[in-house]
Amino acid sequence: LDEANQELQDAKDELAEQEAEADEKLAEAKDKIDQANLDIADGEQKLKDGEQEIEDGQEELDSQRARFNREIKKAGQKLEDAEAEADAAGAELAAQEETLAASEAGLQSAKDQLDQSKAGLDQLLAGIAQAEAAGQAGQAAALQAQYDEGKAGYDTALAQYNEGLAALESGKAQLEQGRKQLEEARKQIEAGKAELAAQRRTGQKALDEAEQELADGRIELEDGRAELEEAKQELADGQKEYDEKKAEADEKIADAHAQIADAEEANAAVELASVALRRADETLRARFSPQITAEAGHILAELTENKYPRVLLEPDMHLSVREADGQVMRPAAAMSCGTADQMYLALRLAMCRRLLPPDAPMVLDDALVNFDPARTRAALRVLREEPRQILLFTCRPLTQEEE
């Protein structure tokens, strides 16, 4: 019943939402009709503005294309000039390399002559030593004069050779530096060519895209003219659609009100039935609950050897017990597992005795699983006294002590 009442309230809320939504949609439709006239006039003006924008865009595109071509040509000419300069520098380096090769050959010849002069000087020194050893002073003096003259010429030639060698090394270093500079220049030229090609592609792509945008703009203008004509037709259809939607909304709301009225009538009938069921339930509880409680108390007394002779069955089917000499009722949740299972076994037997015919069978599934041997013996004794067939399922075999 509560669910039915909630559904009815939900239906009322939904109806209110539908009415509000319908009003909102109808208001929106009316606003659209009013706005359509303004949109048509605005569309005419936009078409004129669009035509002017395309014309201006074409002029700007032509100007950009001409400027782009001039810049590309200028950059290409710079690269050609740089490449010509690099070729000239390469030729100059080749000439320098030939000059250095000739200088190196001359130095090698001078080196050979120096080696020969050094050998001659060494022979003179040996001759001077021999003459002095032989006591030939005149001969030694003559040889010494030749040696001094030769040594002076050798030193002069050696100094000139060293100067030439230093000049050669300097020339080689300059040549290597020139080669590196030329290689770097050529790399820059190649990079410039690649960059120029990329700029040409990028620029051409941008120009093509701009051209395509203008073409698309012309197509959009044509589409706009077609849409403007459609808008005029939609304006004529708008009022008709508004009237149809209003009639449809009124019909749906009327149907919803009728459904809610039917639901209210059905809920009233359910309310009456619910009251009757509650009264019948109360009558049954008043009639059978005391009998079941008393019977369960007798059975529990047998199962517990009169330790718990009193059982109380709450309206919510919860059990409580009281000891024979006690004053406080204790709920099953406060008892041990074995005692709690004894309480519910007593309740099941009591309900079967009071509510079922004597020949109706009874099925128990592991009802004694928490019983110790003493509880098991007492339970089996009570079950054997029952006149009905009892099927007792268990997960463990009974011990000799329990049987």
XYZ file of C-alpha atoms in Angstrom:
403
model
C 0.000 0.000 0.000
C 2.822 2.376 0.850
C 4.370 1.603 -2.539
C 1.020 2.267 -4.233
C 0.645 5.592 -2.416
C 4.197 6.495 -3.323
C 3.539 5.601 -6.965
C 0.387 7.757 -6.886
C 2.329 10.683 -5.442
C 5.061 10.141 -8.033
C 2.389 10.186 -10.754
C 1.015 13.483 -9.419
C 4.500 14.958 -9.279
C 5.202 13.711 -12.794
C 1.933 15.254 -14.009
C 2.882 18.575 -12.461
C 6.258 18.357 -14.180
C 4.592 17.479 -17.481
C 2.219 20.450 -17.194
C 5.115 22.762 -16.404
C 7.149 21.260 -19.234
C 4.235 21.622 -21.665
C 3.734 25.256 -20.698
C 7.438 25.873 -21.101
C 7.553 24.215 -24.516
C 4.504 26.130 -25.734
C 6.067 29.364 -24.546
C 9.278 28.452 -26.344
C 7.341 27.699 -29.529
C 5.635 31.093 -29.362
C 8.966 32.811 -28.779
C 10.394 30.988 -31.806
C 7.557 32.263 -33.995
C 8.194 35.811 -32.825
C 11.902 35.411 -33.304
C 11.536 33.991 -36.815
C 10.524 37.338 -38.316
C 13.542 39.019 -36.764
C 15.801 36.200 -37.970
C 14.619 36.569 -41.568
C 15.431 40.271 -41.641
C 18.748 39.612 -39.959
C 19.481 36.861 -42.485
C 19.031 39.235 -45.425
C 21.527 41.651 -43.903
C 24.015 38.857 -43.167
C 23.891 37.738 -46.796
C 24.831 41.223 -47.941
C 27.634 41.429 -45.392
C 28.880 37.986 -46.431
C 29.101 38.978 -50.087
C 31.167 42.032 -49.171
C 33.473 39.948 -46.937
C 34.140 37.494 -49.769
C 34.953 40.295 -52.178
C 37.353 41.882 -49.657
C 38.863 38.479 -48.923
C 39.604 37.831 -52.589
C 41.421 41.155 -52.892
C 43.485 40.421 -49.778
C 44.325 36.926 -51.052
C 45.561 38.276 -54.398
C 47.753 40.777 -52.543
C 49.186 38.084 -50.246
C 49.933 35.777 -53.184
C 51.890 38.502 -55.027
C 53.842 39.415 -51.874
C 54.617 35.766 -51.184
C 55.981 35.214 -54.714
C 58.243 38.281 -54.412
C 59.654 37.142 -51.068
C 60.310 33.602 -52.327
C 62.106 34.925 -55.408
C 64.242 37.259 -53.310
C 65.230 34.487 -50.907
C 66.078 32.174 -53.814
C 68.372 34.819 -55.343
C 70.208 35.230 -52.025
C 70.849 31.494 -51.889
C 72.167 31.496 -55.469
C 74.567 34.346 -54.634
C 75.764 32.549 -51.517
C 76.337 29.353 -53.496
C 78.403 31.257 -56.078
C 80.526 32.779 -53.308
C 81.064 29.321 -51.833
C 82.229 27.976 -55.192
C 84.692 30.854 -55.552
C 85.998 30.234 -52.040
C 86.417 26.546 -52.883
C 88.496 27.391 -55.943
C 90.667 29.739 -53.898
C 91.241 27.023 -51.273
C 92.276 24.582 -53.999
C 94.846 27.071 -55.284
C 96.156 27.591 -51.728
C 96.440 23.834 -51.297
C 98.600 23.589 -54.446
C 100.816 26.429 -53.221
C 101.293 24.739 -49.844
C 102.156 21.443 -51.554
C 104.888 23.180 -53.578
C 106.210 24.880 -50.421
C 106.291 21.574 -48.591
C 108.314 20.005 -51.443
C 110.846 22.901 -51.333
C 111.199 22.518 -47.565
C 111.858 18.804 -47.957
C 114.673 19.611 -50.456
C 116.143 22.167 -48.028
C 115.954 19.559 -45.271
C 117.932 17.144 -47.371
C 120.605 19.797 -48.022
C 120.786 20.597 -44.289
C 121.323 16.937 -43.541
C 124.180 16.811 -46.068
C 125.733 19.985 -44.578
C 125.477 18.524 -41.094
C 127.286 15.366 -42.270
C 130.092 17.498 -43.822
C 130.489 19.470 -40.572
C 130.711 16.249 -38.606
C 133.509 15.044 -40.946
C 135.402 18.350 -40.430
C 135.180 17.957 -36.654
C 136.577 14.446 -36.976
C 139.444 15.736 -39.189
C 140.279 18.513 -36.674
C 140.473 15.973 -33.902
C 142.796 13.716 -35.914
C 145.081 16.652 -36.901
C 145.365 17.808 -33.307
C 146.123 14.254 -32.206
C 148.878 13.994 -34.856
C 150.387 17.345 -33.795
C 149.502 18.989 -37.126
C 148.542 22.395 -35.814
C 148.484 24.087 -39.237
C 146.208 21.415 -40.657
C 143.894 21.608 -37.606
C 143.678 25.426 -37.903
C 142.810 25.221 -41.614
C 140.111 22.609 -40.912
C 138.753 24.728 -38.051
C 138.416 27.721 -40.358
C 136.480 25.596 -42.871
C 134.267 24.261 -40.091
C 133.452 27.740 -38.734
C 132.539 28.992 -42.185
C 130.383 25.919 -42.882
C 128.758 26.108 -39.459
C 127.727 29.723 -40.031
C 126.133 28.784 -43.386
C 124.427 25.779 -41.828
C 122.916 27.883 -39.011
C 121.638 30.433 -41.505
C 120.069 27.719 -43.689
C 118.556 26.024 -40.605
C 116.952 29.285 -39.455
C 115.490 29.799 -42.937
C 114.191 26.202 -42.937
C 112.490 26.663 -39.560
C 110.898 29.886 -40.732
C 109.613 28.124 -43.857
C 108.315 25.189 -41.796
C 106.444 27.552 -39.446
C 104.995 29.372 -42.446
C 103.924 26.024 -43.932
C 102.198 24.935 -40.714
C 100.452 28.300 -40.479
C 99.327 27.975 -44.100
C 97.959 24.465 -43.439
C 96.063 25.718 -40.393
C 94.590 28.566 -42.407
C 93.701 26.130 -45.190
C 91.932 23.796 -42.725
C 90.082 26.762 -41.213
C 89.043 27.836 -44.675
C 87.780 24.345 -45.462
C 85.696 24.292 -42.256
C 84.281 27.711 -43.033
C 83.457 26.605 -46.567
C 81.785 23.398 -45.294
C 79.757 25.404 -42.772
C 78.768 27.847 -45.486
C 77.610 25.004 -47.730
C 75.614 23.502 -44.830
C 73.969 26.853 -44.252
C 73.173 27.080 -47.958
C 71.579 23.596 -47.927
C 69.662 24.491 -44.766
C 68.528 27.686 -46.418
C 67.361 25.751 -49.459
C 65.409 23.337 -47.223
C 63.920 26.216 -45.261
C 63.004 28.027 -48.452
C 61.328 24.885 -49.791
C 59.428 24.500 -46.506
C 58.383 28.164 -46.612
C 57.261 27.719 -50.195
C 55.161 24.661 -49.233
C 53.765 26.303 -46.096
C 52.972 29.539 -47.874
C 51.384 27.791 -50.837
C 49.339 25.644 -48.462
C 48.142 28.728 -46.582
C 47.207 30.434 -49.845
C 45.366 27.328 -51.024
C 43.512 27.086 -47.725
C 42.541 30.729 -47.946
C 41.320 30.131 -51.497
C 39.308 27.139 -50.272
C 37.847 29.211 -47.441
C 36.642 31.762 -49.969
C 35.102 28.982 -52.056
C 33.449 27.572 -48.946
C 32.212 31.038 -48.086
C 30.548 31.342 -51.479
C 28.885 27.977 -50.940
C 27.734 29.080 -47.494
C 26.206 32.190 -49.027
C 24.197 30.055 -51.412
C 23.186 27.798 -48.571
C 22.197 30.865 -46.581
C 19.873 32.003 -49.325
C 18.266 28.565 -49.389
C 17.974 28.536 -45.601
C 16.352 31.951 -45.679
C 13.648 30.644 -47.971
C 13.183 27.647 -45.693
C 12.906 29.978 -42.701
C 10.069 31.822 -44.382
C 8.278 28.519 -44.911
C 8.984 27.478 -41.320
C 7.464 30.717 -40.126
C 4.250 29.811 -41.897
C 4.358 26.303 -40.389
C 5.261 27.534 -36.896
C 1.812 28.668 -35.897
C 0.281 25.420 -37.107
C 2.813 23.386 -35.114
C 2.111 25.522 -32.044
C -1.629 24.816 -32.217
C -1.031 21.079 -32.692
C 1.370 20.869 -29.740
C -1.036 22.743 -27.493
C -3.897 20.393 -28.391
C -1.639 17.364 -27.853
C -0.461 18.642 -24.468
C -4.022 19.320 -23.317
C -5.015 15.793 -24.305
C -2.074 14.181 -22.478
C -2.763 16.170 -19.330
C -6.431 15.170 -19.401
C -5.440 11.504 -19.774
C -3.000 11.814 -16.890
C -5.678 13.317 -14.633
C -7.989 10.420 -15.491
C -5.233 7.887 -14.694
C -4.532 9.558 -11.360
C -8.240 9.438 -10.487
C -8.300 5.705 -11.282
C -5.158 5.166 -9.185
C -6.671 7.019 -6.232
C -9.741 4.822 -6.440
C -7.565 1.665 -6.594
C -5.504 2.846 -3.630
C -8.635 3.379 -1.589
C -9.662 -0.210 -2.298
C -6.190 -1.432 -1.323
C -6.415 0.571 1.913
C -9.661 -1.148 2.811
C -8.166 -4.549 2.021
C -5.069 -3.730 4.098
C -7.186 -2.806 7.117
C -9.103 -6.078 6.787
C -5.852 -8.062 6.543
C -4.385 -6.368 9.609
C -7.508 -7.168 11.618
C -7.429 -10.799 10.465
C -3.730 -11.029 11.372
C -4.390 -9.609 14.832
C -7.216 -12.103 15.328
C -5.037 -15.046 14.335
C -2.195 -13.887 16.567
C -4.554 -13.485 19.549
C -6.001 -16.943 18.957
C -2.902 -19.031 18.241
C 0.047 -17.165 19.790
C -0.795 -18.069 23.438
C -1.339 -21.717 22.455
C 1.967 -21.899 20.515
C 3.833 -20.112 23.317
C 2.482 -22.486 25.966
C 3.247 -25.547 23.833
C 6.784 -24.286 23.101
C 7.317 -23.777 26.829
C 6.367 -27.388 27.568
C 8.678 -28.688 24.826
C 11.586 -26.444 25.900
C 11.162 -27.674 29.482
C 11.583 -31.244 28.201
C 14.604 -30.285 26.111
C 16.321 -28.407 28.995
C 15.187 -30.653 31.848
C 12.940 -27.872 33.212
C 15.735 -25.263 33.271
C 13.729 -22.986 30.921
C 9.982 -23.742 31.348
C 8.694 -20.368 30.127
C 8.815 -19.091 26.498
C 7.595 -15.698 25.187
C 6.900 -15.251 21.442
C 6.992 -11.573 20.432
C 4.742 -10.238 17.614
C 7.828 -10.003 15.414
C 8.462 -13.760 15.992
C 11.471 -13.139 18.299
C 11.829 -15.558 21.255
C 12.645 -14.931 24.902
C 12.956 -17.412 27.816
C 13.006 -17.318 31.602
C 14.712 -19.754 33.953
C 12.559 -21.721 36.368
C 13.663 -19.649 39.345
C 14.268 -16.428 37.487
C 12.262 -13.208 36.987
C 13.877 -11.684 33.852
C 13.069 -12.736 30.298
C 16.227 -13.284 28.227
C 16.165 -12.998 24.397
C 17.494 -15.812 22.234
C 20.299 -13.551 20.997
C 21.642 -13.408 24.577
C 21.722 -17.196 24.980
C 24.361 -19.712 23.912
C 24.104 -21.179 20.421
C 22.952 -24.540 21.819
C 20.216 -22.994 24.007
C 19.063 -20.680 21.195
C 18.746 -23.670 18.843
C 16.744 -25.526 21.566
C 14.358 -22.546 21.771
C 13.732 -22.465 18.011
C 13.385 -26.280 17.847
C 10.727 -26.051 20.547
C 8.958 -23.285 18.578
C 8.973 -25.356 15.361
C 7.533 -28.420 17.123
C 4.900 -26.305 18.831
C 3.800 -24.703 15.548
C 3.625 -28.121 13.836
C 1.523 -29.540 16.683
C -0.887 -26.600 16.661
C -1.083 -25.716 12.977
C -0.483 -28.962 11.000
C -2.325 -32.287 10.928
C -0.662 -35.157 12.872
C 0.309 -37.063 9.740
C 2.105 -34.121 8.084
C 5.867 -34.863 7.862
C 8.496 -32.526 9.311
C 11.973 -31.822 7.869
C 14.847 -30.649 10.081
C 18.193 -29.686 8.475
C 21.101 -29.657 10.931
C 18.789 -28.490 13.747
C 21.050 -30.235 16.307
C 24.404 -29.009 14.932
C 25.159 -26.836 18.024
C 23.916 -29.401 20.603
C 26.248 -31.154 23.048
C 25.600 -34.874 23.794
C 23.151 -34.104 26.621
C 21.105 -31.694 24.471
C 21.206 -34.166 21.571
C 19.851 -37.022 23.717
C 17.027 -34.850 25.044
C 16.160 -33.631 21.537
C 16.104 -37.152 20.070
C 13.871 -38.314 22.932
C 11.374 -35.533 22.205
C 11.481 -36.108 18.457
C 10.911 -39.838 18.832
C 7.733 -39.113 20.800
C 6.270 -37.120 17.905
C 3.493 -38.987 16.061
C 4.481 -37.551 12.691
C 7.282 -38.590 10.358
C 10.430 -36.504 10.966
C 13.307 -36.306 8.468
C 16.435 -35.193 10.318
C 19.379 -34.209 8.115
C 22.787 -33.754 9.748
C 26.367 -33.157 8.581
C 27.850 -35.471 11.251
C 27.074 -38.988 12.507
C 25.661 -39.400 16.033
C 28.019 -40.746 18.664
C 27.117 -43.675 20.892
C 26.828 -41.279 23.832
C 24.325 -39.095 21.937
C 22.181 -42.035 20.796
